[in-house]
Amino acid sequence: MGYEHITVEPIAGACGAEIGGIDLSQPLNDSVFGEVKQAFVDHQVIFFRDQDITEDQHKDFGRRFGTLNIHPRYVPLEGHPEIFPIRKDPEVKKIVGGVWHHDLTHLPEPPLGAILYALDVPPTGGDTMFSSQYLAYETLSDGLKETLAGLVGVHDNRIQAPKIASDRNAERSSKLREGADAVEEPECEHPVVITHPESGRKALYVNKIRTHRFKDMTEEESRPLLQYLFGHTEKPEFTCRFRWRKGSIAFWDNRCVMHRALNDYQGHKRYMNRVTVNGARPV
Ligand code: SIN
């Protein structure tokens, strides 16, 4: 579509576009907001540069898309339960989100998306990658698409869930809440192929940190096909890679892209704030 109020520059063939002509510290009128929303649907992940927003403005932008998620496990930013601080201090080696994933797919209603704002970035490195799960689905053979149409994925949080929260907290700058190790998280089922409610396109919906088997099959039986799908979803030709600057924002659609943060900036600091928008049950 044509845009009258904003500029939209794709950054890769698969997904991702940089949006210009917008200041997110100001309220967006409905016409501008409508174009941002359209760009989000069209490009799956959108980026803004040189923004200077407060925590409240960050949350206000998120609320234009839905209610905000309070992360079940991480300590929020003080005074802002809806802000998940994603931090790495120079002396810390491990990061949050360093493996390809969708956010929180062990929940019955996983997030619609997340808005990540860069407060402090390393001189180089710390990029985030995104992978279009529309393309992952569309490039499968007709035979495999037919097989997947009948499959339901069983998701759980066993890899992310800490056995002992304090051990995990000793290794990472983003801290888990006290009692995070006792949070009960039952398994949850989602179709392996979902249809995006706004674009109408089909997307693959499995990820290696939370999808451990197919419904009515054992993990052993499910593993070969899941392993194939995990490898397929990460193919470079489905991806884009975003280089952060202070004041950059990425807003990804958790229904059709996976993401992965790169841990290649040892000895440097990277501070981000994340606002996560609640979503609906995938179908
Ligand atoms: C995440 O939300 O998974 C982390 C993304 C990032 O830090 O780039």
CSV table of N, CA and C in Angstrom, one decimal, residues 55 76-78 83-90 92 94-96 116-120 171-175 265 268-274:
chain,number,residue,atom,x,y,z
A,55,GLU,N,9.1,5.8,29.8
A,55,GLU,CA,8.5,4.5,30.0
A,55,GLU,C,7.0,4.5,29.8
A,76,PRO,N,10.2,-6.8,37.0
A,76,PRO,CA,9.9,-5.7,36.1
A,76,PRO,C,10.8,-4.5,36.5
A,77,LEU,N,10.7,-3.5,35.6
A,77,LEU,CA,11.3,-2.2,35.9
A,77,LEU,C,10.6,-1.6,37.1
A,78,GLU,N,11.3,-1.0,38.0
A,78,GLU,CA,10.7,-0.5,39.2
A,78,GLU,C,9.6,0.5,38.9
A,83,ILE,N,6.9,-3.3,32.1
A,83,ILE,CA,8.2,-3.2,31.4
A,83,ILE,C,9.2,-4.3,31.9
A,84,PHE,N,9.6,-5.1,30.9
A,84,PHE,CA,10.6,-6.2,31.2
A,84,PHE,C,12.0,-5.7,30.8
A,85,PRO,N,12.8,-5.4,31.8
A,85,PRO,CA,14.2,-4.9,31.4
A,85,PRO,C,15.1,-6.0,30.9
A,86,ILE,N,15.6,-5.9,29.7
A,86,ILE,CA,16.5,-6.9,29.1
A,86,ILE,C,17.9,-6.3,29.2
A,87,ARG,N,18.7,-6.9,30.1
A,87,ARG,CA,20.0,-6.2,30.4
A,87,ARG,C,21.1,-7.2,30.3
A,88,LYS,N,22.3,-6.7,29.9
A,88,LYS,CA,23.5,-7.4,30.0
A,88,LYS,C,24.6,-6.4,30.5
A,89,ASP,N,25.1,-6.7,31.7
A,89,ASP,CA,26.2,-5.8,32.2
A,89,ASP,C,27.5,-6.4,31.6
A,90,PRO,N,28.6,-5.5,31.6
A,90,PRO,CA,29.8,-5.9,30.9
A,90,PRO,C,30.4,-7.2,31.5
A,92,VAL,N,29.0,-9.8,32.7
A,92,VAL,CA,28.1,-10.9,32.7
A,92,VAL,C,28.2,-11.6,31.3
A,94,LYS,N,26.1,-14.3,30.0
A,94,LYS,CA,24.8,-14.8,29.4
A,94,LYS,C,23.8,-13.7,29.1
A,95,ILE,N,23.0,-14.0,28.1
A,95,ILE,CA,21.9,-13.0,27.8
A,95,ILE,C,20.5,-13.7,27.9
A,96,VAL,N,19.5,-12.9,27.6
A,96,VAL,CA,18.1,-13.4,27.5
A,96,VAL,C,17.8,-13.5,26.0
A,116,LEU,N,10.7,-3.5,21.7
A,116,LEU,CA,12.0,-3.4,22.4
A,116,LEU,C,12.6,-2.1,22.1
A,117,TYR,N,13.0,-1.4,23.1
A,117,TYR,CA,13.6,0.0,23.0
A,117,TYR,C,15.0,0.0,23.6
A,118,ALA,N,15.9,0.5,22.8
A,118,ALA,CA,17.4,0.4,23.1
A,118,ALA,C,17.8,1.6,23.9
A,119,LEU,N,18.2,1.4,25.2
A,119,LEU,CA,18.7,2.5,26.0
A,119,LEU,C,20.2,2.7,26.0
A,120,ASP,N,20.9,1.5,25.9
A,120,ASP,CA,22.3,1.6,25.8
A,120,ASP,C,22.8,0.4,25.0
A,171,GLU,N,23.9,-15.6,37.0
A,171,GLU,CA,24.5,-15.6,35.7
A,171,GLU,C,24.0,-14.6,34.7
A,172,ARG,N,22.9,-13.9,35.1
A,172,ARG,CA,22.3,-13.0,34.1
A,172,ARG,C,22.0,-11.7,34.8
A,173,SER,N,22.0,-10.6,34.0
A,173,SER,CA,21.7,-9.3,34.6
A,173,SER,C,20.2,-9.1,34.7
A,174,SER,N,19.3,-9.7,33.8
A,174,SER,CA,17.9,-9.6,33.9
A,174,SER,C,17.5,-10.6,35.0
A,175,LYS,N,16.9,-10.2,36.0
A,175,LYS,CA,16.7,-11.0,37.2
A,175,LYS,C,15.3,-11.7,37.2
A,265,TYR,N,29.1,-9.5,22.2
A,265,TYR,CA,29.6,-8.2,22.7
A,265,TYR,C,30.1,-8.3,24.1
A,268,HIS,N,30.9,-5.7,27.2
A,268,HIS,CA,30.1,-4.4,26.9
A,268,HIS,C,28.7,-4.6,27.5
A,269,LYS,N,28.1,-3.4,27.6
A,269,LYS,CA,26.8,-3.3,28.3
A,269,LYS,C,25.7,-3.2,27.2
A,270,ARG,N,24.5,-3.8,27.4
A,270,ARG,CA,23.4,-3.6,26.5
A,270,ARG,C,22.2,-3.6,27.3
A,271,TYR,N,21.5,-2.4,27.3
A,271,TYR,CA,20.3,-2.2,28.1
A,271,TYR,C,19.1,-1.9,27.2
A,272,MET,N,18.1,-2.7,27.4
A,272,MET,CA,16.8,-2.5,26.6
A,272,MET,C,15.6,-2.6,27.5
A,273,ASN,N,14.6,-2.0,27.2
A,273,ASN,CA,13.3,-2.1,27.9
A,273,ASN,C,12.3,-2.8,26.9
A,274,ARG,N,11.6,-3.8,27.4
A,274,ARG,CA,10.6,-4.4,26.5
A,274,ARG,C,9.2,-4.3,27.0
